[in-house]
Amino acid sequence: MNTPTNGNSTGRETRYGLLVSSQTLVREGLKNLVSSVDSDIVVLDASSLSGLLAKLDGIGRVALIIVDAPMIKADRVVGIGPLRAKFPDARLIFLGDSNEPRDVLGTVELGADGYIPSSLDYESASDALRFIMSCKDCVSLILDADDLTARPRTIGSGDTLVTADPTTTSGDPSQPLTPRELSVLSLLAKGHTNDQIARDLKIRSSTAKVHLLNLRRKLGAANRTEAVVIAQRQGMNL
């Protein structure tokens, strides 16, 4: 685990990322993933939520918290609530091996800002993490049956999840579309479904979903159709 510091060479407050997993290999992989998305984040890790809480003296600004979802049942009472209360502005993300809607939505009830399935490849997981961190007022979920969706923060009311309509994110012209995202957009313009795009590009359907959401974020599009319209207005050759 890295030693906490209060600042960096530029004089700015250090931004931290907290990782919790009982598996060392998972933690090492997540460190690399976070670094690929934002190299300025100082990553701290622990094998349990309670263990992490005991090591946070002197930590100020936390940008994100990633928790290995299988740990939830064993440690949720001890760690999730206090961790969220201590760093309310951090993006809370769960990494899990389930794509069952009930399991994914269950993390939202715990205050999650996003859920990333462990079945994603590295590039897609990086795109998903980048999106979750950039979408400040939404919850990002990946489900097999649906698109990767961005929506306002979901609030639990008893056993019911109340979710507003999806929001439109503003475009980010500083991030051009990658060649893969352009390929996805081109097939999208031809009316292809996610499964058809995945087959044509020889990628997983979940990977196609991540590319789709990332290009929507960059274009500032609320849905698939608007993404194509915006691209055409910008003169992209689809």
Short mmCIF file of C-alpha atoms in Angstrom, two decimals:
data_model
loop_
_atom_site.label_atom_id
_atom_site.label_comp_id
_atom_site.label_asym_id
_atom_site.label_seq_id
_atom_site.Cartn_x
_atom_site.Cartn_y
_atom_site.Cartn_z
CA MET A 1 0.00 0.00 0.00
CA ASN A 2 1.30 3.47 -0.90
CA THR A 3 2.07 5.93 1.88
CA PRO A 4 -0.49 8.78 2.03
CA THR A 5 0.74 12.27 1.26
CA ASN A 6 -1.10 15.59 1.55
CA GLY A 7 0.11 17.15 -1.69
CA ASN A 8 2.24 16.75 -4.81
CA SER A 9 5.04 18.59 -6.56
CA THR A 10 2.60 21.02 -8.21
CA GLY A 11 1.19 22.12 -4.85
CA ARG A 12 -2.25 20.73 -5.63
CA GLU A 13 -4.13 18.54 -3.16
CA THR A 14 -3.48 14.89 -3.83
CA ARG A 15 -6.39 12.93 -5.30
CA TYR A 16 -6.71 9.34 -4.09
CA GLY A 17 -8.31 6.21 -5.40
CA LEU A 18 -9.25 3.47 -2.94
CA LEU A 19 -9.37 -0.19 -4.00
CA VAL A 20 -10.79 -3.03 -1.94
CA SER A 21 -10.51 -6.69 -2.90
CA SER A 22 -9.50 -9.82 -1.06
CA GLN A 23 -7.53 -10.89 -4.15
CA THR A 24 -4.07 -9.38 -4.63
CA LEU A 25 -4.11 -9.97 -8.39
CA VAL A 26 -7.43 -8.12 -8.73
CA ARG A 27 -6.07 -5.16 -6.78
CA GLU A 28 -2.95 -4.99 -8.96
CA GLY A 29 -5.08 -5.11 -12.10
CA LEU A 30 -7.34 -2.35 -10.80
CA LYS A 31 -4.33 -0.17 -9.98
CA ASN A 32 -3.21 -0.40 -13.59
CA LEU A 33 -6.73 0.28 -14.80
CA VAL A 34 -7.06 3.45 -12.70
CA SER A 35 -3.61 4.63 -13.80
CA SER A 36 -4.58 4.21 -17.46
CA VAL A 37 -7.61 6.44 -16.94
CA ASP A 38 -6.07 9.09 -14.66
CA SER A 39 -2.36 8.89 -13.89
CA ASP A 40 -2.62 11.69 -11.28
CA ILE A 41 -4.64 9.56 -8.87
CA VAL A 42 -2.65 8.00 -6.04
CA VAL A 43 -4.02 4.52 -5.48
CA LEU A 44 -4.35 2.97 -2.01
CA ASP A 45 -5.57 -0.60 -1.59
CA ALA A 46 -6.58 -3.07 1.10
CA SER A 47 -7.95 -6.59 1.35
CA SER A 48 -11.08 -5.54 3.26
CA LEU A 49 -13.27 -2.49 3.76
CA SER A 50 -12.69 -2.46 7.51
CA GLY A 51 -8.94 -2.77 6.91
CA LEU A 52 -9.01 0.18 4.54
CA LEU A 53 -10.94 2.36 6.97
CA ALA A 54 -8.21 1.80 9.56
CA LYS A 55 -5.57 3.20 7.20
CA LEU A 56 -7.16 6.46 6.05
CA ASP A 57 -5.75 8.95 8.55
CA GLY A 58 -4.57 12.06 6.73
CA ILE A 59 -6.45 11.25 3.53
CA GLY A 60 -8.29 14.26 2.16
CA ARG A 61 -9.65 14.19 -1.35
CA VAL A 62 -10.76 10.80 -2.70
CA ALA A 63 -11.76 10.70 -6.37
CA LEU A 64 -13.02 7.13 -6.55
CA ILE A 65 -13.57 3.99 -4.53
CA ILE A 66 -13.66 0.59 -6.24
CA VAL A 67 -15.01 -2.36 -4.28
CA ASP A 68 -14.94 -6.00 -5.35
CA ALA A 69 -18.65 -6.85 -5.29
CA PRO A 70 -18.32 -10.39 -3.79
CA MET A 71 -17.19 -8.71 -0.56
CA ILE A 72 -20.46 -6.84 -0.10
CA LYS A 73 -22.36 -9.45 1.92
CA ALA A 74 -19.46 -10.08 4.27
CA ASP A 75 -18.40 -6.50 4.91
CA ARG A 76 -21.21 -4.14 3.89
CA VAL A 77 -22.28 -3.23 7.43
CA VAL A 78 -18.75 -2.59 8.63
CA GLY A 79 -17.40 -0.66 5.71
CA ILE A 80 -19.65 0.63 2.92
CA GLY A 81 -21.69 3.13 4.94
CA PRO A 82 -18.77 4.69 6.82
CA LEU A 83 -16.64 4.81 3.67
CA ARG A 84 -19.38 6.59 1.73
CA ALA A 85 -20.01 8.97 4.63
CA LYS A 86 -16.31 9.80 4.97
CA PHE A 87 -15.89 10.55 1.24
CA PRO A 88 -19.34 11.59 -0.08
CA ASP A 89 -17.94 13.15 -3.27
CA ALA A 90 -15.98 10.07 -4.36
CA ARG A 91 -17.27 7.92 -7.21
CA LEU A 92 -18.23 4.58 -5.67
CA ILE A 93 -17.84 1.73 -8.16
CA PHE A 94 -18.44 -1.99 -7.76
CA LEU A 95 -16.62 -4.65 -9.75
CA GLY A 96 -18.56 -7.90 -10.00
CA ASP A 97 -18.89 -11.15 -11.88
CA SER A 98 -22.68 -10.96 -12.15
CA ASN A 99 -24.79 -9.30 -14.85
CA GLU A 100 -28.07 -10.20 -13.17
CA PRO A 101 -30.21 -7.03 -12.89
CA ARG A 102 -31.06 -7.78 -9.27
CA ASP A 103 -27.38 -8.03 -8.30
CA VAL A 104 -26.37 -4.92 -10.26
CA LEU A 105 -29.23 -2.77 -8.98
CA GLY A 106 -28.47 -3.99 -5.47
CA THR A 107 -25.19 -2.09 -5.59
CA VAL A 108 -27.13 1.11 -6.36
CA GLU A 109 -29.02 0.65 -3.11
CA LEU A 110 -25.62 0.75 -1.40
CA GLY A 111 -24.88 4.12 -3.00
CA ALA A 112 -22.94 2.97 -6.05
CA ASP A 113 -22.27 5.38 -8.89
CA GLY A 114 -21.35 2.59 -11.25
CA TYR A 115 -20.98 -1.13 -11.78
CA ILE A 116 -18.34 -2.74 -13.98
CA PRO A 117 -18.56 -6.48 -14.75
CA SER A 118 -15.33 -8.42 -14.50
CA SER A 119 -16.14 -10.06 -17.84
CA LEU A 120 -15.14 -6.91 -19.73
CA ASP A 121 -11.81 -6.79 -21.52
CA TYR A 122 -9.22 -4.26 -20.35
CA GLU A 123 -9.96 -1.61 -23.00
CA SER A 124 -13.70 -1.73 -22.37
CA ALA A 125 -13.24 -1.62 -18.61
CA SER A 126 -11.05 1.48 -19.04
CA ASP A 127 -13.74 3.13 -21.15
CA ALA A 128 -16.41 2.23 -18.60
CA LEU A 129 -14.35 3.62 -15.71
CA ARG A 130 -13.61 6.79 -17.67
CA PHE A 131 -17.31 7.30 -18.33
CA ILE A 132 -18.38 6.70 -14.74
CA MET A 133 -15.80 9.20 -13.48
CA SER A 134 -16.85 11.85 -16.01
CA CYS A 135 -20.61 11.54 -15.44
CA LYS A 136 -20.89 13.34 -12.12
CA ASP A 137 -24.63 13.10 -11.45
CA CYS A 138 -25.55 9.74 -12.87
CA VAL A 139 -25.44 6.04 -12.19
CA SER A 140 -23.80 3.86 -14.86
CA LEU A 141 -24.83 0.22 -15.07
CA ILE A 142 -23.96 -2.63 -17.40
CA LEU A 143 -26.60 -5.29 -17.98
CA ASP A 144 -26.54 -8.06 -20.57
CA ALA A 145 -30.05 -7.28 -21.69
CA ASP A 146 -29.65 -3.53 -21.94
CA ASP A 147 -27.30 -0.86 -23.16
CA LEU A 148 -24.76 0.55 -20.77
CA THR A 149 -26.95 3.37 -19.48
CA ALA A 150 -26.39 6.67 -17.75
CA ARG A 151 -29.13 7.97 -15.52
CA PRO A 152 -29.63 10.39 -12.61
CA ARG A 153 -28.70 9.01 -9.20
CA THR A 154 -31.19 6.32 -8.26
CA ILE A 155 -32.82 6.55 -4.85
CA GLY A 156 -34.14 3.49 -3.05
CA SER A 157 -37.62 3.76 -1.55
CA GLY A 158 -38.33 0.61 0.47
CA ASP A 159 -37.97 -2.24 -1.99
CA THR A 160 -38.61 0.03 -4.97
CA LEU A 161 -35.95 1.72 -7.06
CA VAL A 162 -37.11 5.09 -8.36
CA THR A 163 -35.21 6.15 -11.46
CA ALA A 164 -35.68 9.29 -13.54
CA ASP A 165 -35.28 9.45 -17.29
CA PRO A 166 -31.75 9.28 -18.77
CA THR A 167 -29.89 12.57 -18.96
CA THR A 168 -27.97 14.09 -21.80
CA THR A 169 -24.27 14.60 -21.13
CA SER A 170 -22.46 17.53 -22.74
CA GLY A 171 -19.99 16.64 -25.45
CA ASP A 172 -16.25 16.65 -24.96
CA PRO A 173 -14.51 17.83 -28.15
CA SER A 174 -11.11 17.42 -26.49
CA GLN A 175 -11.54 13.65 -26.74
CA PRO A 176 -11.79 12.55 -30.38
CA LEU A 177 -13.45 9.25 -31.20
CA THR A 178 -11.10 6.29 -31.38
CA PRO A 179 -10.95 4.17 -34.57
CA ARG A 180 -12.99 1.48 -32.81
CA GLU A 181 -15.63 3.99 -31.70
CA LEU A 182 -15.85 5.31 -35.28
CA SER A 183 -16.41 1.74 -36.51
CA VAL A 184 -19.19 1.28 -33.96
CA LEU A 185 -20.75 4.60 -34.94
CA SER A 186 -20.64 3.69 -38.63
CA LEU A 187 -22.49 0.43 -38.00
CA LEU A 188 -24.90 2.25 -35.70
CA ALA A 189 -25.73 4.62 -38.56
CA LYS A 190 -26.69 1.57 -40.65
CA GLY A 191 -29.20 0.53 -38.00
CA HIS A 192 -27.21 -2.33 -36.53
CA THR A 193 -28.09 -3.62 -33.06
CA ASN A 194 -25.44 -4.12 -30.38
CA ASP A 195 -25.30 -7.83 -31.13
CA GLN A 196 -24.87 -7.17 -34.85
CA ILE A 197 -22.12 -4.63 -34.17
CA ALA A 198 -20.36 -7.13 -31.92
CA ARG A 199 -20.51 -9.84 -34.59
CA ASP A 200 -19.29 -7.53 -37.37
CA LEU A 201 -16.36 -6.26 -35.30
CA LYS A 202 -15.68 -9.65 -33.68
CA ILE A 203 -16.00 -8.25 -30.16
CA ARG A 204 -18.21 -9.06 -27.20
CA SER A 205 -21.66 -7.49 -27.01
CA SER A 206 -20.73 -5.93 -23.65
CA THR A 207 -17.64 -4.41 -25.28
CA ALA A 208 -19.79 -2.91 -28.04
CA LYS A 209 -22.04 -1.40 -25.36
CA VAL A 210 -19.10 0.31 -23.68
CA HIS A 211 -17.83 1.74 -26.98
CA LEU A 212 -21.33 3.00 -27.71
CA LEU A 213 -21.71 4.76 -24.39
CA ASN A 214 -18.24 6.26 -24.59
CA LEU A 215 -18.85 7.73 -28.05
CA ARG A 216 -22.20 9.06 -26.83
CA ARG A 217 -20.39 10.77 -23.96
CA LYS A 218 -17.87 12.36 -26.30
CA LEU A 219 -20.56 13.55 -28.71
CA GLY A 220 -22.93 14.68 -25.96
CA ALA A 221 -25.71 12.44 -27.29
CA ALA A 222 -28.62 11.24 -25.15
CA ASN A 223 -29.27 8.16 -27.27
CA ARG A 224 -28.14 6.14 -30.30
CA THR A 225 -30.09 8.15 -32.86
CA GLU A 226 -28.83 11.49 -31.55
CA ALA A 227 -25.25 10.19 -31.70
CA VAL A 228 -25.62 9.53 -35.43
CA VAL A 229 -27.29 12.91 -36.03
CA ILE A 230 -24.56 14.82 -34.15
CA ALA A 231 -21.83 12.93 -36.01
CA GLN A 232 -23.41 13.77 -39.36
CA ARG A 233 -23.72 17.45 -38.39
CA GLN A 234 -20.02 17.44 -37.54
CA GLY A 235 -19.24 16.17 -41.01
CA MET A 236 -18.15 12.67 -40.03
CA ASN A 237 -18.12 10.23 -42.92
CA LEU A 238 -20.33 7.38 -41.75
#
